[in-house]
């Protein structure tokens, strides 16, 4: 089995080489992202292996089908970059539903602590032998209320960590898991109450039509003054322009962004010698109370190894049995997995 591996980075290769070699799957690594202009590179391969910012739209799907490519193996959990409705009946889409919820939840906490305790400022100051503490006052997390939108794998790990800090959790999920609510420290509620009462809001839901700009102008207006917004899920959950306005008006106290609406042209690449055209991102980054990381929440050794192992297992299972439990399906009527894998 030969796969064209798009948007390849040096840190991807060791794990994919290891699991690929053990299972008879070879990868040809392309640094470029998959899109309409690059799909031709998949000629002669059995499938493509793609990540969060590769584009698998109708035109790309048509091209892949024309080339005889049968499988899109996502090496990530989210699949908002794939036109699943169009893919249905044409090409099989496999994904890695979970690889390390701890990696993402811990990164969200790292960003939160960095932000509220001004660690990013302290790092720069002390390197310049500036030991002044002015402007460095933070706040205790203990006793604060954190609103968690999306209580799946990552959201639950995040909630566990928050409980360890002595925080109260207000949770919202389209499909609540009542077993995690104890009524005291963790309670499910609606978005209205979550926005009104949370000191910190962390997003752990997928990007869908329902969740697009869930943090927008109206939501931010309902939030507490000084609210901290954490987004480690998908950029378009947050209306970046509305967030910037709320930061300027001092409504939002801090923002921790591992993902950004328009990240696909920028994140994962070095633009340090370039002029960035995106004024909203540039302005956000210029704010003292905004921390941006470039979609790195997943990037731990454990997660990279799990991603490669599951991707290779998905590919091998699919070619052996013509089905895979991690195949995505739209016949079920939603963007959730088809657990049976038999709808396709
Ligand atoms: P999951 O599928 O285990 O959990 C997602 C939760 O969101 C589920 O409980 C689901 O019921 C809920 N949900 C679905 N629609 C909703 C809605 N309209 N409103 C509120 N909740 C809704 O997914 P997991 O593994 O916890 O991942 C969460 C998100 O994290 C992914 O969708 C992905 O976008 C993002 N992610 C980001 C990474 C990064 O490196 N920054 C890495 C991995 C995932």
CSV table of C-alpha atoms and ligand atoms in Angstrom, one decimal:
chain,number,residue,atom,x,y,z
A,1,UNK,CA,0.0,0.0,0.0
A,2,UNK,CA,1.4,3.3,-1.1
A,3,UNK,CA,0.2,6.6,0.4
A,4,UNK,CA,0.9,10.2,-0.6
A,5,UNK,CA,1.6,12.1,2.6
A,6,UNK,CA,0.7,15.8,2.3
A,7,UNK,CA,1.8,18.7,4.6
A,8,UNK,CA,4.7,16.5,5.9
A,9,UNK,CA,6.8,17.9,8.7
A,10,UNK,CA,10.1,16.4,10.0
A,11,UNK,CA,8.4,15.5,13.3
A,12,UNK,CA,5.8,13.3,11.4
A,13,UNK,CA,8.2,11.0,9.8
A,14,UNK,CA,9.8,8.8,12.5
A,15,UNK,CA,6.5,7.4,13.8
A,16,UNK,CA,5.0,6.9,10.3
A,17,UNK,CA,8.2,5.2,9.1
A,18,UNK,CA,8.2,2.9,12.1
A,19,UNK,CA,4.5,1.8,11.9
A,20,UNK,CA,4.4,1.9,8.1
A,21,UNK,CA,7.5,-0.4,7.8
A,22,UNK,CA,6.0,-2.8,10.3
A,23,UNK,CA,2.7,-3.1,8.4
A,24,UNK,CA,3.7,-2.9,4.8
A,25,UNK,CA,2.5,0.7,4.2
A,26,UNK,CA,4.9,3.1,2.5
A,27,UNK,CA,4.6,6.9,2.5
A,28,UNK,CA,5.9,9.4,0.1
A,29,UNK,CA,6.2,12.7,1.9
A,30,UNK,CA,5.2,15.9,0.3
A,31,UNK,CA,5.8,19.2,2.1
A,32,UNK,CA,3.0,20.9,0.2
A,33,UNK,CA,-0.6,20.8,1.4
A,34,UNK,CA,-3.2,18.9,-0.6
A,35,UNK,CA,-5.5,21.2,-2.6
A,36,UNK,CA,-6.8,21.5,-6.2
A,37,UNK,CA,-3.3,22.5,-7.5
A,38,UNK,CA,-1.4,19.6,-5.8
A,39,UNK,CA,-3.9,16.7,-6.0
A,40,UNK,CA,-2.1,15.5,-9.2
A,41,UNK,CA,0.8,14.4,-6.9
A,42,UNK,CA,-1.4,11.6,-5.7
A,43,UNK,CA,-1.2,9.8,-9.1
A,44,UNK,CA,-0.1,6.2,-8.7
A,45,UNK,CA,-0.9,6.1,-4.9
A,46,UNK,CA,-3.5,4.0,-3.2
A,47,UNK,CA,-4.5,6.8,-0.9
A,48,UNK,CA,-3.6,10.2,0.5
A,49,UNK,CA,-2.7,10.9,4.1
A,50,UNK,CA,-3.7,14.4,5.2
A,51,UNK,CA,-3.8,16.8,8.1
A,52,UNK,CA,-6.0,19.7,9.4
A,53,UNK,CA,-5.2,22.3,6.8
A,54,UNK,CA,-5.2,20.1,3.7
A,55,UNK,CA,-8.2,20.8,1.6
A,56,UNK,CA,-10.4,17.9,0.6
A,57,UNK,CA,-13.2,19.7,-1.2
A,58,UNK,CA,-15.4,18.6,-4.1
A,59,UNK,CA,-12.7,19.5,-6.8
A,60,UNK,CA,-10.0,17.6,-4.9
A,61,UNK,CA,-12.3,14.6,-4.4
A,62,UNK,CA,-13.1,14.5,-8.1
A,63,UNK,CA,-9.4,14.7,-9.0
A,64,UNK,CA,-8.5,11.9,-6.5
A,65,UNK,CA,-11.3,9.7,-7.9
A,66,UNK,CA,-10.1,10.4,-11.4
A,67,UNK,CA,-6.6,9.2,-10.3
A,68,UNK,CA,-8.0,6.0,-8.8
A,69,UNK,CA,-7.2,7.1,-5.2
A,70,UNK,CA,-9.7,5.3,-3.0
A,71,UNK,CA,-8.8,6.4,0.5
A,72,UNK,CA,-8.3,9.7,2.4
A,73,UNK,CA,-6.6,8.9,5.7
A,74,UNK,CA,-6.9,11.8,8.0
A,75,UNK,CA,-4.1,11.9,10.6
A,76,UNK,CA,-6.3,14.0,12.9
A,77,UNK,CA,-9.6,13.9,14.7
A,78,UNK,CA,-11.4,16.9,13.2
A,79,UNK,CA,-12.6,16.6,9.6
A,80,UNK,CA,-14.1,20.1,8.9
A,81,UNK,CA,-11.6,20.4,6.0
A,82,UNK,CA,-13.3,17.5,4.2
A,83,UNK,CA,-16.5,17.9,2.2
A,84,UNK,CA,-18.0,14.8,3.7
A,85,UNK,CA,-21.3,15.1,1.9
A,86,UNK,CA,-19.6,15.2,-1.4
A,87,UNK,CA,-17.2,12.4,-0.5
A,88,UNK,CA,-20.0,10.0,0.3
A,89,UNK,CA,-20.2,7.2,-2.2
A,90,UNK,CA,-17.0,8.4,-3.9
A,91,UNK,CA,-14.0,8.0,-1.6
A,92,UNK,CA,-13.5,6.5,1.8
A,93,UNK,CA,-12.4,8.9,4.6
A,94,UNK,CA,-10.7,7.4,7.7
A,95,UNK,CA,-9.6,9.4,10.7
A,96,UNK,CA,-7.9,9.2,14.1
A,97,UNK,CA,-10.7,9.9,16.6
A,98,UNK,CA,-8.4,10.1,19.6
A,99,UNK,CA,-4.7,10.1,20.0
A,100,UNK,CA,-4.0,12.0,23.2
A,101,UNK,CA,-6.8,14.0,24.8
A,102,UNK,CA,-4.2,14.7,27.5
A,103,UNK,CA,-1.9,16.5,25.0
A,104,UNK,CA,-4.6,19.0,24.0
A,105,UNK,CA,-6.2,19.5,27.5
A,106,UNK,CA,-2.8,20.0,29.1
A,107,UNK,CA,-1.9,22.6,26.4
A,108,UNK,CA,-5.1,24.4,27.1
A,109,UNK,CA,-4.1,24.5,30.8
A,110,UNK,CA,-0.6,25.6,29.9
A,111,UNK,CA,-1.9,28.5,27.9
A,112,UNK,CA,-4.3,29.4,30.7
A,113,UNK,CA,-1.7,29.4,33.4
A,114,UNK,CA,0.8,31.3,31.2
A,115,UNK,CA,-1.8,33.9,30.5
A,116,UNK,CA,-3.2,34.5,34.0
A,117,UNK,CA,0.2,34.4,35.7
A,118,UNK,CA,1.9,36.4,33.0
A,119,UNK,CA,4.6,33.8,32.5
A,120,UNK,CA,5.1,34.9,28.9
A,121,UNK,CA,5.9,38.4,30.2
A,122,UNK,CA,8.2,37.1,33.0
A,123,UNK,CA,10.2,35.0,30.5
A,124,UNK,CA,11.0,38.0,28.4
A,125,UNK,CA,11.6,40.4,31.3
A,126,UNK,CA,14.0,38.2,33.3
A,127,UNK,CA,16.1,37.5,30.2
A,128,UNK,CA,16.6,41.2,30.0
A,129,UNK,CA,17.5,41.3,33.8
A,130,UNK,CA,14.3,43.2,34.4
A,131,UNK,CA,13.1,41.9,37.7
A,132,UNK,CA,10.2,44.4,38.2
A,133,UNK,CA,6.8,42.9,39.1
A,134,UNK,CA,4.7,45.8,38.0
A,135,UNK,CA,1.9,44.7,35.7
A,136,UNK,CA,2.4,41.1,36.6
A,137,UNK,CA,-0.5,40.6,39.0
A,138,UNK,CA,-2.5,37.5,38.1
A,139,UNK,CA,-5.4,35.7,39.8
A,140,UNK,CA,-6.0,32.4,41.5
A,141,UNK,CA,-7.7,29.7,39.5
A,142,UNK,CA,-9.0,28.2,42.7
A,143,UNK,CA,-12.6,29.0,43.2
A,144,UNK,CA,-13.1,30.4,39.7
A,145,UNK,CA,-15.8,29.1,37.4
A,146,UNK,CA,-14.8,27.6,34.1
A,147,UNK,CA,-17.2,27.1,31.2
A,148,UNK,CA,-16.4,24.1,29.1
A,149,UNK,CA,-18.2,23.8,25.7
A,150,UNK,CA,-17.8,20.2,24.5
A,151,UNK,CA,-17.4,17.5,27.0
A,152,UNK,CA,-16.0,14.7,24.9
A,153,UNK,CA,-12.5,13.1,25.3
A,154,UNK,CA,-10.5,16.3,25.5
A,155,UNK,CA,-13.2,18.3,27.4
A,156,UNK,CA,-13.4,15.7,30.1
A,157,UNK,CA,-9.6,15.6,30.7
A,158,UNK,CA,-9.7,19.4,30.8
A,159,UNK,CA,-12.5,19.3,33.4
A,160,UNK,CA,-10.6,16.8,35.5
A,161,UNK,CA,-7.6,19.1,35.6
A,162,UNK,CA,-9.8,22.1,36.5
A,163,UNK,CA,-11.3,20.2,39.3
A,164,UNK,CA,-7.8,19.5,40.6
A,165,UNK,CA,-7.3,23.3,40.7
A,166,UNK,CA,-10.5,23.7,42.8
A,167,UNK,CA,-12.4,25.3,40.0
A,168,UNK,CA,-16.2,25.0,39.5
A,169,UNK,CA,-17.2,23.7,36.0
A,170,UNK,CA,-20.2,24.8,34.0
A,171,UNK,CA,-20.4,22.4,31.1
A,172,UNK,CA,-22.4,22.6,27.8
A,173,UNK,CA,-22.6,19.8,25.3
A,174,UNK,CA,-25.1,19.0,22.6
A,175,UNK,CA,-25.1,15.5,23.9
A,176,UNK,CA,-24.4,15.8,27.7
A,177,UNK,CA,-22.7,13.0,29.5
A,178,UNK,CA,-24.6,13.3,32.8
A,179,UNK,CA,-22.3,10.8,34.5
A,180,UNK,CA,-19.5,13.4,34.7
A,181,UNK,CA,-21.8,16.0,36.4
A,182,UNK,CA,-21.8,15.7,40.2
A,183,UNK,CA,-24.1,18.7,40.6
A,184,UNK,CA,-21.5,20.4,42.9
A,185,UNK,CA,-18.2,21.0,41.1
A,186,UNK,CA,-19.4,20.0,37.6
A,187,UNK,CA,-22.9,20.9,36.3
A,188,UNK,CA,-24.4,21.0,32.8
A,189,UNK,CA,-26.2,24.1,31.8
A,190,UNK,CA,-27.2,26.1,28.7
A,191,UNK,CA,-24.9,28.4,26.8
A,192,UNK,CA,-26.7,31.5,28.3
A,193,UNK,CA,-25.8,30.6,31.9
A,194,UNK,CA,-22.3,29.4,30.8
A,195,UNK,CA,-21.6,32.8,29.2
A,196,UNK,CA,-23.0,34.8,32.1
A,197,UNK,CA,-21.2,33.0,34.9
A,198,UNK,CA,-17.9,31.8,33.6
A,199,UNK,CA,-14.6,33.5,34.5
A,200,UNK,CA,-12.9,31.3,31.9
A,201,UNK,CA,-14.4,29.6,28.8
A,202,UNK,CA,-12.6,26.8,27.0
A,203,UNK,CA,-13.8,25.3,23.7
A,204,UNK,CA,-13.6,21.5,23.2
A,205,UNK,CA,-16.4,20.9,20.6
A,206,UNK,CA,-16.0,20.2,16.9
A,207,UNK,CA,-16.5,22.9,14.2
A,208,UNK,CA,-19.9,22.3,12.7
A,209,UNK,CA,-22.7,24.6,11.4
A,210,UNK,CA,-24.0,24.7,15.0
A,211,UNK,CA,-20.8,25.7,16.5
A,212,UNK,CA,-19.4,28.2,13.9
A,213,UNK,CA,-18.6,31.4,15.7
A,214,UNK,CA,-20.1,30.1,19.0
A,215,UNK,CA,-17.9,32.8,20.5
A,216,UNK,CA,-19.1,35.8,18.6
A,217,UNK,CA,-20.2,39.4,19.3
A,218,UNK,CA,-23.5,38.4,21.1
A,219,UNK,CA,-21.9,35.7,23.2
A,220,UNK,CA,-19.1,38.0,24.2
A,221,UNK,CA,-21.5,40.7,25.2
A,222,UNK,CA,-23.2,38.2,27.6
A,223,UNK,CA,-19.9,37.2,29.1
A,224,UNK,CA,-18.4,38.5,32.4
A,225,UNK,CA,-16.0,41.4,32.1
A,226,UNK,CA,-12.5,40.0,32.2
A,227,UNK,CA,-13.4,36.6,30.8
A,228,UNK,CA,-10.6,34.5,29.6
A,229,UNK,CA,-11.3,32.7,26.3
A,230,UNK,CA,-9.3,29.5,25.4
A,231,UNK,CA,-9.6,27.9,22.0
A,232,UNK,CA,-7.7,24.7,21.3
A,233,UNK,CA,-10.4,23.2,19.1
A,234,UNK,CA,-10.9,24.9,15.7
A,235,UNK,CA,-10.3,28.5,14.8
A,236,UNK,CA,-13.8,29.3,13.4
A,237,UNK,CA,-15.5,28.5,16.7
A,238,UNK,CA,-14.4,32.1,17.6
A,239,UNK,CA,-15.2,35.1,15.5
A,240,UNK,CA,-11.7,36.6,15.6
A,241,UNK,CA,-12.9,40.1,14.7
A,242,UNK,CA,-15.5,40.1,17.5
A,243,UNK,CA,-12.8,38.8,19.9
A,244,UNK,CA,-10.4,41.6,18.9
A,245,UNK,CA,-13.1,44.2,19.5
A,246,UNK,CA,-13.9,42.7,22.9
A,247,UNK,CA,-10.3,42.7,23.8
A,248,UNK,CA,-9.9,46.3,22.8
A,249,UNK,CA,-13.0,47.3,24.8
A,250,UNK,CA,-11.5,45.4,27.8
A,251,UNK,CA,-14.5,43.0,28.0
A,252,UNK,CA,-12.2,40.0,27.4
A,253,UNK,CA,-9.4,39.8,29.9
A,254,UNK,CA,-7.3,37.4,28.0
A,255,UNK,CA,-7.4,35.0,25.0
A,256,UNK,CA,-5.4,31.8,24.6
A,257,UNK,CA,-5.6,30.7,21.0
A,258,UNK,CA,-4.0,27.5,19.6
A,259,UNK,CA,-6.2,27.8,16.5
A,260,UNK,CA,-7.3,30.7,14.4
A,261,UNK,CA,-10.0,31.1,11.8
A,262,UNK,CA,-7.6,31.9,8.9
A,263,UNK,CA,-4.7,29.7,10.1
A,264,UNK,CA,-4.4,27.5,7.1
A,265,UNK,CA,-2.2,29.8,5.1
A,266,UNK,CA,0.1,30.6,8.1
A,267,UNK,CA,0.2,28.0,10.8
A,268,UNK,CA,3.0,25.4,10.8
A,269,UNK,CA,5.2,27.6,8.6
A,270,UNK,CA,8.0,30.1,9.4
A,271,UNK,CA,6.9,33.6,8.4
A,272,UNK,CA,9.4,35.4,10.6
A,273,UNK,CA,10.9,37.3,7.7
A,274,UNK,CA,7.6,38.2,6.1
A,275,UNK,CA,5.0,40.9,6.3
A,276,UNK,CA,1.8,39.3,7.5
A,277,UNK,CA,-1.3,40.5,5.5
A,278,UNK,CA,-3.8,39.3,8.2
A,279,UNK,CA,-4.4,42.5,10.2
A,280,UNK,CA,-6.7,40.8,12.7
A,281,UNK,CA,-4.1,38.1,13.6
A,282,UNK,CA,-1.3,40.7,13.7
A,283,UNK,CA,-3.3,42.9,16.1
A,284,UNK,CA,-4.3,40.0,18.3
A,285,UNK,CA,-0.6,38.9,18.5
A,286,UNK,CA,0.3,42.5,19.5
A,287,UNK,CA,-1.9,42.4,22.5
A,288,UNK,CA,-0.2,41.8,25.9
A,289,UNK,CA,-3.1,39.5,27.0
A,290,UNK,CA,-3.3,37.3,24.0
A,291,UNK,CA,-1.2,34.1,23.6
A,292,UNK,CA,-1.1,32.4,20.2
A,293,UNK,CA,0.4,29.0,19.5
A,294,UNK,CA,0.2,27.6,16.0
A,295,UNK,CA,-2.0,24.6,16.4
A,296,UNK,CA,0.5,22.8,18.5
A,297,UNK,CA,-1.8,21.4,21.3
A,298,UNK,CA,-1.6,17.9,19.8
A,299,UNK,CA,2.2,18.0,19.5
A,300,UNK,CA,3.5,15.5,22.1
A,301,UNK,CA,5.6,12.4,21.5
A,302,UNK,CA,2.8,10.2,22.7
A,303,UNK,CA,0.3,11.8,20.4
A,304,UNK,CA,2.5,11.6,17.4
A,305,UNK,CA,3.1,7.9,18.0
A,306,UNK,CA,-0.6,7.2,18.6
A,307,UNK,CA,-1.5,9.2,15.4
A,308,UNK,CA,0.8,7.1,13.3
A,309,UNK,CA,-0.2,3.8,14.8
A,310,UNK,CA,-3.9,4.4,14.4
A,311,UNK,CA,-3.5,5.9,10.8
A,312,UNK,CA,-1.6,2.8,9.7
A,313,UNK,CA,-4.0,0.5,11.5
A,314,UNK,CA,-6.9,2.3,9.7
A,315,UNK,CA,-5.2,1.8,6.3
A,316,UNK,CA,-4.3,-1.8,6.8
A,317,UNK,CA,-7.8,-2.6,8.2
A,318,UNK,CA,-9.5,-0.9,5.4
A,319,UNK,CA,-7.5,-2.6,2.6
A,320,UNK,CA,-7.9,-6.0,4.4
A,321,UNK,CA,-11.6,-5.9,5.3
A,322,UNK,CA,-12.9,-3.1,3.1
A,323,UNK,CA,-14.1,-1.4,6.2
A,324,UNK,CA,-12.7,0.4,9.2
A,325,UNK,CA,-14.3,1.4,12.5
A,326,UNK,CA,-12.7,4.9,12.1
A,327,UNK,CA,-14.3,5.5,8.7
A,328,UNK,CA,-16.5,8.6,8.6
A,329,UNK,CA,-19.9,8.4,7.1
A,330,UNK,CA,-22.8,10.8,6.3
A,331,UNK,CA,-25.5,8.3,5.8
A,332,UNK,CA,-26.1,8.4,9.6
A,333,UNK,CA,-27.3,12.0,9.0
A,334,UNK,CA,-24.7,13.8,11.1
A,335,UNK,CA,-21.0,14.6,11.2
A,336,UNK,CA,-20.5,12.0,13.9
A,337,UNK,CA,-18.8,8.7,13.1
A,338,UNK,CA,-20.7,5.8,11.7
A,339,UNK,CA,-19.8,3.4,14.4
A,340,UNK,CA,-20.7,0.4,12.3
A,341,UNK,CA,-18.7,1.5,9.4
A,342,UNK,CA,-21.2,-0.2,7.2
A,343,UNK,CA,-23.1,2.7,5.8
A,344,UNK,CA,-20.7,3.5,3.0
B,1,LIG,P1,-14.9,14.4,21.0
B,1,LIG,O1,-15.7,13.9,19.7
B,1,LIG,O2,-14.5,13.3,21.9
B,1,LIG,O3,-15.8,15.4,21.8
B,1,LIG,C1,-16.5,16.5,21.2
B,1,LIG,C2,-17.6,16.9,22.0
B,1,LIG,O4,-18.3,18.0,21.4
B,1,LIG,C3,-18.7,15.7,22.1
B,1,LIG,O5,-19.0,15.5,23.5
B,1,LIG,C4,-19.9,16.2,21.3
B,1,LIG,O6,-21.1,15.8,21.8
B,1,LIG,C5,-19.7,17.7,21.5
B,1,LIG,N1,-20.4,18.5,20.6
B,1,LIG,C6,-20.8,18.2,19.3
B,1,LIG,N2,-21.5,19.2,18.8
B,1,LIG,C7,-21.6,20.1,19.7
B,1,LIG,C8,-22.3,21.4,19.8
B,1,LIG,N3,-23.0,21.9,18.7
B,1,LIG,N4,-22.2,22.1,20.9
B,1,LIG,C9,-21.5,21.6,22.0
B,1,LIG,N5,-20.9,20.4,22.0
B,1,LIG,C10,-20.9,19.7,20.9
B,1,LIG,O7,-13.7,15.2,20.4
B,1,LIG,P2,-12.3,15.5,21.2
B,1,LIG,O8,-11.4,14.4,20.9
B,1,LIG,O9,-12.6,15.9,22.6
B,1,LIG,O10,-11.9,16.8,20.4
B,1,LIG,C11,-12.5,18.0,20.5
B,1,LIG,C12,-12.0,19.0,19.4
B,1,LIG,O11,-10.7,19.3,19.7
B,1,LIG,C13,-12.0,18.4,18.0
B,1,LIG,O12,-13.2,18.5,17.3
B,1,LIG,C14,-10.9,19.1,17.3
B,1,LIG,O13,-11.5,20.2,16.6
B,1,LIG,C15,-10.1,19.7,18.5
B,1,LIG,N6,-8.7,19.2,18.4
B,1,LIG,C16,-7.7,20.1,18.4
B,1,LIG,C17,-6.3,19.7,18.4
B,1,LIG,C18,-5.2,20.7,18.5
B,1,LIG,O14,-4.0,20.3,18.3
B,1,LIG,N7,-5.4,21.9,18.7
B,1,LIG,C19,-6.0,18.3,18.4
B,1,LIG,C20,-7.2,17.4,18.5
B,1,LIG,C21,-8.4,17.8,18.5
